[in-house]
């Protein structure tokens, strides 16, 4: 499972979320030898508890829907390995060398579909306490805080979702919000107001994570009033950081064009400025970050990559979806 | 099957009283997406380390006592025990090679 079966692929996909897995489904059905390199299966969608807006599926847990995406791609021959890609280089013959941590493969075309990563607070103590009370996945970790006192940092839909989920499990929930109001769906704001064990501190910045008793776990979150700068230590068992997402773009700097938000710039058919390198899903400049949109973008990217590879090898592109070779 | 299902009830006997082999415990739960990725990797580690190390899983929902005792606050968390003491741990999905090399260090 850990190393790819071959050294040469038609299409290497970086990222195994909705975009990457759908691209793999489409490229495999076009008989492109396809490899997905990903740190996980399903990306953000897999950590979404309930998905109710994917057409054709009335309700699914995110992780189950993404598992089906994966199975469907593998059914048509796509291969998935768990690893991280750290470098892509253009080779003399126009193909690409894709360097993962434990192997290198060659690809005729590459798809960047590695999505978004959780934004960190970047305050003292945070990194050291990851897994020791600091967490970025409320769906995964909320049930471990039964009867505890927890803090949620953030003020958008994700933070409100996390607080509502936690309010049913934990004893108390404090939301630390640097703004003067929530920004998101009013349905969620109403639920926050209705929950008797949620308190919100508005206009409050997070300053540091403490392990005061040196027990190897979070004890306090230090916060400060935005205006007076007065600091307070909130005793807490867990800190759920829900301040949005960012593109982890450092390793692609200089490879493809990115915008000021570090999102990869693409054409309507998912081409980057480098021929042969495509991008799809949340990592791109496409504004709306939704599972169904990422899936559609992944399909487009695969079809465009197929056309590119066919053209490069001097063959005509067929415009039908081949299906599985019998 | 080489893989063991650890519980609050058998933890003492299966993990803490295992004198010879290192024991790898994968703390997981059905609600956790990343745990579903970790599971098959741990299965492979169990197969590969058969006879050399004890490898198994502990479902935190059914067995809250052990999870609490070892301060498992994020899942998946993997803890390796040797001589009844936790000697290595990591949170988040861990790859097979890493786990095998950590176990081999303790042989």
Coordinates of C-alpha atoms in Angstrom, one line a residue:
Chain A
X1 CA 0.0 0.0 0.0
X2 CA 2.8 2.4 0.8
X3 CA 4.7 2.5 -2.4
X4 CA 3.2 2.8 -5.9
X5 CA 3.1 -0.2 -8.1
X6 CA 4.8 1.5 -11.0
X7 CA 7.3 4.3 -11.6
X8 CA 5.5 5.8 -14.6
X9 CA 1.9 7.1 -14.6
X10 CA -0.2 9.0 -17.0
X11 CA -1.8 11.1 -14.3
X12 CA -0.7 11.7 -10.7
X13 CA -3.1 13.4 -8.4
X14 CA -1.9 15.1 -5.3
X15 CA -4.8 15.0 -2.7
X16 CA -7.5 12.4 -2.0
X17 CA -10.5 14.6 -1.3
X18 CA -13.7 15.1 -3.4
X19 CA -11.8 16.7 -6.3
X20 CA -8.9 14.3 -6.4
X21 CA -11.0 11.2 -6.0
X22 CA -13.5 12.3 -8.7
X23 CA -10.6 13.2 -11.0
X24 CA -9.2 9.7 -10.5
X25 CA -12.6 8.1 -11.3
X26 CA -12.7 10.0 -14.6
X27 CA -9.1 9.5 -15.6
X28 CA -9.2 5.8 -14.8
X29 CA -12.3 5.4 -16.9
X30 CA -10.3 6.9 -19.7
X31 CA -7.7 4.3 -19.2
X32 CA -5.1 6.7 -17.9
X33 CA -2.8 5.0 -15.4
X34 CA -3.7 7.0 -12.3
X35 CA -2.0 7.4 -9.0
X36 CA -3.4 9.4 -6.1
X37 CA -0.9 10.5 -3.4
X38 CA -2.7 11.7 -0.3
X39 CA -2.3 12.1 3.4
X40 CA -5.9 10.9 4.0
X41 CA -9.1 9.9 2.3
X42 CA -11.8 12.4 1.7
X43 CA -10.0 15.5 3.0
X44 CA -12.3 18.0 4.7
X45 CA -15.5 16.3 3.6
X46 CA -14.5 13.2 5.6
X47 CA -14.5 15.2 8.8
X48 CA -17.9 16.7 8.1
X49 CA -20.4 14.9 10.2
X50 CA -23.5 15.2 8.1
X51 CA -23.7 15.9 4.4
X52 CA -27.2 16.7 3.2
X53 CA -26.5 18.8 0.1
X54 CA -24.8 16.3 -2.2
X55 CA -27.3 15.7 -5.0
X56 CA -28.6 12.1 -5.2
X57 CA -27.6 11.4 -1.6
X58 CA -30.3 12.5 0.8
X59 CA -28.0 12.1 3.8
X60 CA -24.6 10.7 4.4
X61 CA -21.9 10.9 7.0
X62 CA -18.9 12.7 5.3
X63 CA -16.6 9.8 6.0
X64 CA -18.9 7.3 4.4
X65 CA -19.6 9.4 1.3
X66 CA -15.8 9.8 0.8
X67 CA -15.1 6.1 1.3
X68 CA -17.6 5.5 -1.6
X69 CA -15.7 8.1 -3.7
X70 CA -12.5 6.2 -3.1
X71 CA -14.0 2.7 -3.8
X72 CA -15.5 4.0 -7.0
X73 CA -12.2 5.4 -8.2
X74 CA -10.3 2.2 -7.2
X75 CA -13.0 0.1 -9.0
X76 CA -11.9 1.6 -12.3
X77 CA -8.2 1.1 -11.6
X78 CA -7.0 4.1 -9.7
X79 CA -4.3 3.5 -7.2
X80 CA -4.0 5.4 -3.9
X81 CA -0.9 5.7 -1.7
X82 CA -0.6 7.5 1.6
X83 CA 2.2 10.0 1.5
X84 CA 2.9 13.7 1.2
X85 CA 4.3 15.3 -2.0
X86 CA 7.1 17.8 -1.3
X87 CA 8.3 18.6 -4.8
X88 CA 7.2 18.5 -8.5
X89 CA 9.8 19.1 -11.2
X90 CA 9.5 19.4 -14.9
X91 CA 11.6 16.8 -16.8
X92 CA 13.3 17.3 -20.1
X93 CA 10.8 15.2 -22.0
X94 CA 7.9 17.4 -20.8
X95 CA 6.7 14.9 -18.1
X96 CA 7.0 15.6 -14.4
X97 CA 8.9 14.1 -11.5
X98 CA 6.6 13.9 -8.4
X99 CA 8.6 13.6 -5.2
X100 CA 6.8 12.2 -2.2
X101 CA 8.5 11.6 1.1
X102 CA 9.2 8.0 0.5
X103 CA 9.3 7.6 -3.3
X104 CA 9.5 9.4 -6.7
X105 CA 7.2 8.7 -9.7
X106 CA 7.0 10.1 -13.2
X107 CA 3.8 11.5 -14.6
X108 CA 2.6 12.8 -18.0
X109 CA 0.2 15.1 -16.2
X110 CA -0.3 16.2 -12.6
X111 CA -3.3 17.4 -10.7
X112 CA -3.0 19.6 -7.6
X113 CA -6.1 18.9 -5.5
X114 CA -4.7 19.0 -2.0
X115 CA -7.4 21.2 -0.6
X116 CA -7.2 23.4 2.4
X117 CA -5.5 22.9 5.8
X118 CA -6.8 24.1 9.2
X119 CA -5.6 27.6 10.0
X120 CA -3.7 27.6 13.3
X121 CA -3.8 30.4 15.9
X122 CA 0.0 30.8 15.8
X123 CA 0.2 31.6 19.5
X124 CA 2.7 30.3 22.1
X125 CA 1.9 26.8 23.4
X126 CA -0.5 25.9 20.6
X127 CA 1.8 23.6 18.6
X128 CA 3.1 21.8 21.7
X129 CA -0.4 21.1 22.9
X130 CA -1.8 19.6 19.7
X131 CA -3.4 16.3 20.6
X132 CA -3.0 17.3 24.3
X133 CA -6.1 19.5 24.4
X134 CA -5.6 21.6 21.3
X135 CA -7.6 20.2 18.4
X136 CA -8.8 21.2 14.9
X137 CA -11.4 18.5 14.4
X138 CA -14.5 18.9 16.6
X139 CA -16.2 15.9 14.9
X140 CA -13.3 13.6 15.8
X141 CA -12.6 14.8 19.3
X142 CA -15.7 16.3 20.8
X143 CA -16.9 13.0 22.3
X144 CA -13.7 12.7 24.3
X145 CA -14.7 15.8 26.3
X146 CA -17.8 14.4 27.9
X147 CA -18.6 16.5 31.0
X148 CA -15.6 18.7 30.5
X149 CA -15.2 22.5 30.2
X150 CA -14.1 23.4 26.7
X151 CA -13.3 26.5 24.6
X152 CA -14.0 27.1 20.9
X153 CA -11.9 29.8 19.2
X154 CA -13.6 31.4 16.1
X155 CA -16.7 33.2 15.0
X156 CA -17.8 31.7 11.7
X157 CA -20.0 28.7 10.8
X158 CA -17.3 26.1 11.7
X159 CA -16.9 27.6 15.2
X160 CA -20.6 27.7 15.7
X161 CA -21.1 24.1 14.5
X162 CA -18.3 23.0 16.8
X163 CA -19.8 24.8 19.8
X164 CA -23.3 23.4 19.2
X165 CA -21.9 19.9 18.9
X166 CA -19.8 20.3 22.0
X167 CA -22.7 21.8 24.0
X168 CA -24.4 18.4 23.8
X169 CA -21.4 16.6 25.2
X170 CA -19.3 18.9 27.3
X171 CA -20.3 20.6 30.6
X172 CA -19.6 24.2 29.5
X173 CA -18.5 25.8 26.2
X174 CA -16.9 29.2 25.9
X175 CA -16.6 30.7 22.5
X176 CA -13.7 33.1 22.1
X177 CA -14.5 35.4 19.1
X178 CA -12.2 38.3 18.1
X179 CA -15.1 40.1 16.4
X180 CA -18.1 41.8 17.9
X181 CA -20.6 39.4 16.3
X182 CA -20.8 36.0 14.7
X183 CA -20.4 35.7 10.9
X184 CA -22.5 32.9 9.5
X185 CA -25.8 31.3 9.2
X186 CA -28.6 32.7 11.4
X187 CA -29.9 29.2 12.1
X188 CA -26.6 28.5 13.9
X189 CA -26.7 31.7 15.8
X190 CA -30.1 30.9 17.1
X191 CA -28.9 27.5 18.3
X192 CA -26.0 29.1 20.1
X193 CA -28.4 31.5 21.9
X194 CA -30.7 28.6 22.8
X195 CA -28.0 26.5 24.3
X196 CA -27.8 27.1 28.1
X197 CA -24.2 26.0 28.5
X198 CA -22.6 28.2 25.8
X199 CA -21.1 31.5 26.7
X200 CA -19.5 33.8 24.1
X201 CA -16.7 36.3 24.7
X202 CA -16.8 38.8 21.8
X203 CA -13.9 41.2 21.0
X204 CA -11.5 38.8 22.5
X205 CA -8.1 37.6 21.1
X206 CA -6.4 34.4 22.0
X207 CA -2.9 34.9 23.2
X208 CA -1.4 31.7 24.6
X209 CA -2.1 28.1 25.5
X210 CA -0.9 27.1 29.0
X211 CA -0.1 23.8 30.7
X212 CA 0.2 25.4 34.1
X213 CA 0.5 22.2 36.2
X214 CA 3.0 20.7 33.7
X215 CA 0.8 17.6 33.3
X216 CA 1.3 17.5 29.5
X217 CA -2.2 18.7 28.8
X218 CA -3.9 22.0 28.3
X219 CA -5.0 23.9 31.5
X220 CA -5.8 27.4 30.4
X221 CA -6.3 29.6 27.3
X222 CA -5.0 33.1 27.8
X223 CA -7.2 35.7 26.1
X224 CA -7.1 39.5 25.9
X225 CA -9.8 42.1 25.3
X226 CA -9.3 43.6 21.9
X227 CA -9.5 47.2 23.2
X228 CA -8.3 47.3 26.7
X229 CA -5.7 44.5 26.0
X230 CA -6.5 43.2 29.5
X231 CA -5.5 39.5 29.7
X232 CA -7.5 36.8 31.4
X233 CA -6.7 33.1 31.9
X234 CA -9.6 30.8 31.1
X235 CA -9.4 27.4 32.8
X236 CA -10.2 24.8 30.1
X237 CA -9.8 21.1 29.3
X238 CA -9.8 21.5 25.6
X239 CA -9.4 24.2 22.9
X240 CA -11.1 23.7 19.6
X241 CA -9.6 25.9 17.0
X242 CA -12.1 26.8 14.3
X243 CA -10.8 29.8 12.5
X244 CA -11.0 28.6 9.0
X245 CA -8.7 27.2 6.4
X246 CA -5.7 28.1 4.5
X247 CA -3.8 26.7 1.4
X248 CA -0.6 25.0 2.4
X249 CA 1.2 26.5 -0.6
X250 CA 4.8 26.8 0.5
X251 CA 5.9 23.7 -1.5
X252 CA 4.3 24.9 -4.7
X253 CA 5.8 28.4 -4.6
X254 CA 7.4 29.1 -8.0
X255 CA 5.8 26.0 -9.6
X256 CA 2.4 27.5 -10.5
X257 CA 0.8 30.9 -10.2
X258 CA -1.1 31.6 -7.0
X259 CA -3.2 34.5 -5.9
X260 CA -2.9 36.7 -2.8
X261 CA -4.8 34.1 -0.8
X262 CA -2.3 31.5 -2.0
X263 CA -5.0 29.8 -4.0
X264 CA -3.9 28.3 -7.3
X265 CA -5.0 30.3 -10.4
X266 CA -6.8 28.2 -13.0
X267 CA -8.6 28.5 -16.3
X268 CA -12.3 27.4 -16.5
X269 CA -11.0 24.0 -17.5
X270 CA -8.7 23.7 -14.5
X271 CA -5.4 24.4 -16.2
X272 CA -2.7 26.2 -14.3
X273 CA -0.2 28.4 -16.1
X274 CA 2.1 25.4 -16.5
X275 CA 1.0 23.0 -19.3
X276 CA 0.5 19.6 -17.9
X277 CA -0.2 20.7 -14.4
X278 CA -3.9 21.0 -13.5
X279 CA -5.6 22.1 -10.2
X280 CA -9.1 21.5 -8.9
X281 CA -11.2 21.9 -5.8
X282 CA -10.7 24.0 -2.7
X283 CA -7.1 24.7 -3.4
X284 CA -8.0 26.8 -6.5
X285 CA -9.4 30.2 -7.0
X286 CA -12.9 28.7 -7.5
X287 CA -14.9 30.7 -5.0
X288 CA -17.3 28.2 -3.6
X289 CA -15.9 25.4 -1.4
X290 CA -18.4 22.6 -1.6
X291 CA -18.2 18.8 -2.1
X292 CA -20.3 18.8 -5.2
X293 CA -18.3 21.7 -6.7
X294 CA -15.0 20.0 -6.0
X295 CA -16.3 16.8 -7.5
X296 CA -17.3 18.6 -10.7
X297 CA -14.0 20.5 -10.9
X298 CA -12.1 17.2 -10.4
X299 CA -14.0 15.7 -13.3
X300 CA -13.3 18.7 -15.5
X301 CA -9.6 18.6 -14.6
X302 CA -9.3 14.9 -15.5
X303 CA -11.0 15.3 -18.9
X304 CA -8.7 18.2 -19.7
X305 CA -5.7 16.3 -18.5
X306 CA -6.7 13.4 -20.7
X307 CA -7.0 15.7 -23.7
X308 CA -3.6 17.1 -22.9
X309 CA -1.9 13.7 -22.7
X310 CA -3.6 12.5 -25.9
X311 CA -2.6 15.6 -27.7
X312 CA 1.0 15.3 -26.5
X313 CA 1.2 11.7 -27.7
X314 CA -0.2 12.7 -31.1
X315 CA -3.6 10.9 -30.6
X316 CA -7.0 12.4 -31.0
X317 CA -9.2 12.8 -27.9
X318 CA -12.3 10.8 -27.8
X319 CA -15.2 12.6 -26.3
X320 CA -16.9 9.7 -24.6
X321 CA -16.6 8.2 -21.2
X322 CA -15.1 4.8 -21.9
X323 CA -16.2 2.9 -18.8
X324 CA -14.3 0.0 -17.4
X325 CA -12.5 -2.2 -19.9
X326 CA -14.1 -5.6 -19.9
Chain B
X1 CA -5.9 -13.1 13.8
X2 CA -2.8 -11.3 15.1
X3 CA -4.7 -8.2 16.1
X4 CA -6.2 -7.7 19.6
X5 CA -9.3 -5.8 20.6
X6 CA -8.3 -4.1 23.8
X7 CA -11.0 -3.0 26.4
X8 CA -11.1 -1.4 29.8
X9 CA -11.6 -4.9 31.1
X10 CA -8.6 -6.7 29.5
X11 CA -6.2 -3.7 29.3
X12 CA -4.4 -4.7 32.5
X13 CA -3.8 -8.3 31.4
X14 CA -3.3 -7.7 27.7
X15 CA -1.2 -4.5 27.7
X16 CA 0.2 -3.7 31.1
X17 CA 1.1 -7.2 32.1
X18 CA 2.7 -8.1 28.7
X19 CA 6.3 -8.6 29.8
X20 CA 8.1 -9.5 26.6
X21 CA 6.7 -7.8 23.6
X22 CA 6.0 -4.2 22.9
X23 CA 2.3 -3.4 22.6
X24 CA 0.8 -1.0 20.1
X25 CA -2.6 0.4 21.0
X26 CA -4.7 2.3 18.4
X27 CA -7.3 4.5 20.2
X28 CA -10.2 5.0 17.8
X29 CA -13.9 5.6 17.5
X30 CA -16.5 5.0 14.8
X31 CA -17.3 8.7 14.4
X32 CA -13.8 9.7 13.6
X33 CA -12.9 9.9 9.8
X34 CA -9.1 9.8 10.2
X35 CA -9.5 6.7 12.4
X36 CA -11.0 4.8 9.5
X37 CA -7.7 5.5 7.6
X38 CA -5.6 4.5 10.5
X39 CA -7.4 1.2 11.0
X40 CA -6.2 -0.7 7.9
X41 CA -2.7 0.6 8.4
X42 CA -2.7 -0.8 12.0
X43 CA -4.1 -4.1 10.6
X44 CA -1.0 -4.3 8.3
X45 CA 1.4 -3.5 11.1
X46 CA -0.2 -6.4 13.1
X47 CA 0.3 -8.8 10.3
X48 CA 3.9 -7.8 9.7
X49 CA 4.9 -7.8 13.3
X50 CA 3.1 -11.1 14.1
X51 CA 5.0 -12.9 16.9
X52 CA 7.3 -9.9 17.6
X53 CA 4.8 -7.3 18.9
X54 CA 1.3 -7.2 20.1
X55 CA -0.9 -4.9 18.1
X56 CA -4.5 -3.9 18.6
X57 CA -7.2 -1.3 18.9
X58 CA -9.2 0.2 21.7
X59 CA -12.6 1.8 20.9
X60 CA -12.7 4.9 23.2
X61 CA -16.5 5.2 23.3
X62 CA -17.0 1.8 24.8
X63 CA -13.8 2.0 26.9
X64 CA -13.6 5.5 28.3
X65 CA -11.6 4.6 31.4
X66 CA -8.4 3.6 29.5
X67 CA -8.7 6.5 27.1
X68 CA -9.0 8.9 30.1
X69 CA -6.2 7.3 32.0
X70 CA -3.8 7.9 29.1
X71 CA -5.1 11.3 28.4
X72 CA -6.3 10.6 24.9
X73 CA -7.7 13.9 23.8
X74 CA -7.6 13.5 20.1
X75 CA -8.1 10.5 17.9
X76 CA -6.6 8.6 16.3
X77 CA -3.9 8.4 19.0
X78 CA -1.4 5.5 19.0
X79 CA 0.5 4.6 22.2
X80 CA 3.2 2.0 22.3
X81 CA 3.7 0.2 25.7
X82 CA 6.8 -1.7 26.9
X83 CA 6.9 -3.4 30.2
X84 CA 3.6 -1.9 31.2
X85 CA 4.6 1.7 30.6
X86 CA 3.7 4.0 27.7
X87 CA 7.0 4.7 25.9
X88 CA 5.9 6.3 22.6
X89 CA 2.8 8.1 21.4
X90 CA 1.5 10.1 18.4
X91 CA -1.7 11.8 17.4
X92 CA -3.1 11.9 13.9
X93 CA -2.8 9.2 11.2
X94 CA 0.6 7.4 11.3
X95 CA 2.1 5.5 8.4
X96 CA 3.0 1.9 8.5
X97 CA 6.8 2.3 8.2
X98 CA 6.9 4.7 11.1
X99 CA 5.0 2.4 13.4
X100 CA 7.0 -0.6 12.4
X101 CA 10.3 1.2 13.0
X102 CA 9.1 2.4 16.4
X103 CA 8.2 -1.2 17.4
X104 CA 11.5 -2.5 16.0
X105 CA 13.4 0.0 18.2
X106 CA 11.8 -1.7 21.2
X107 CA 12.5 -5.3 20.3

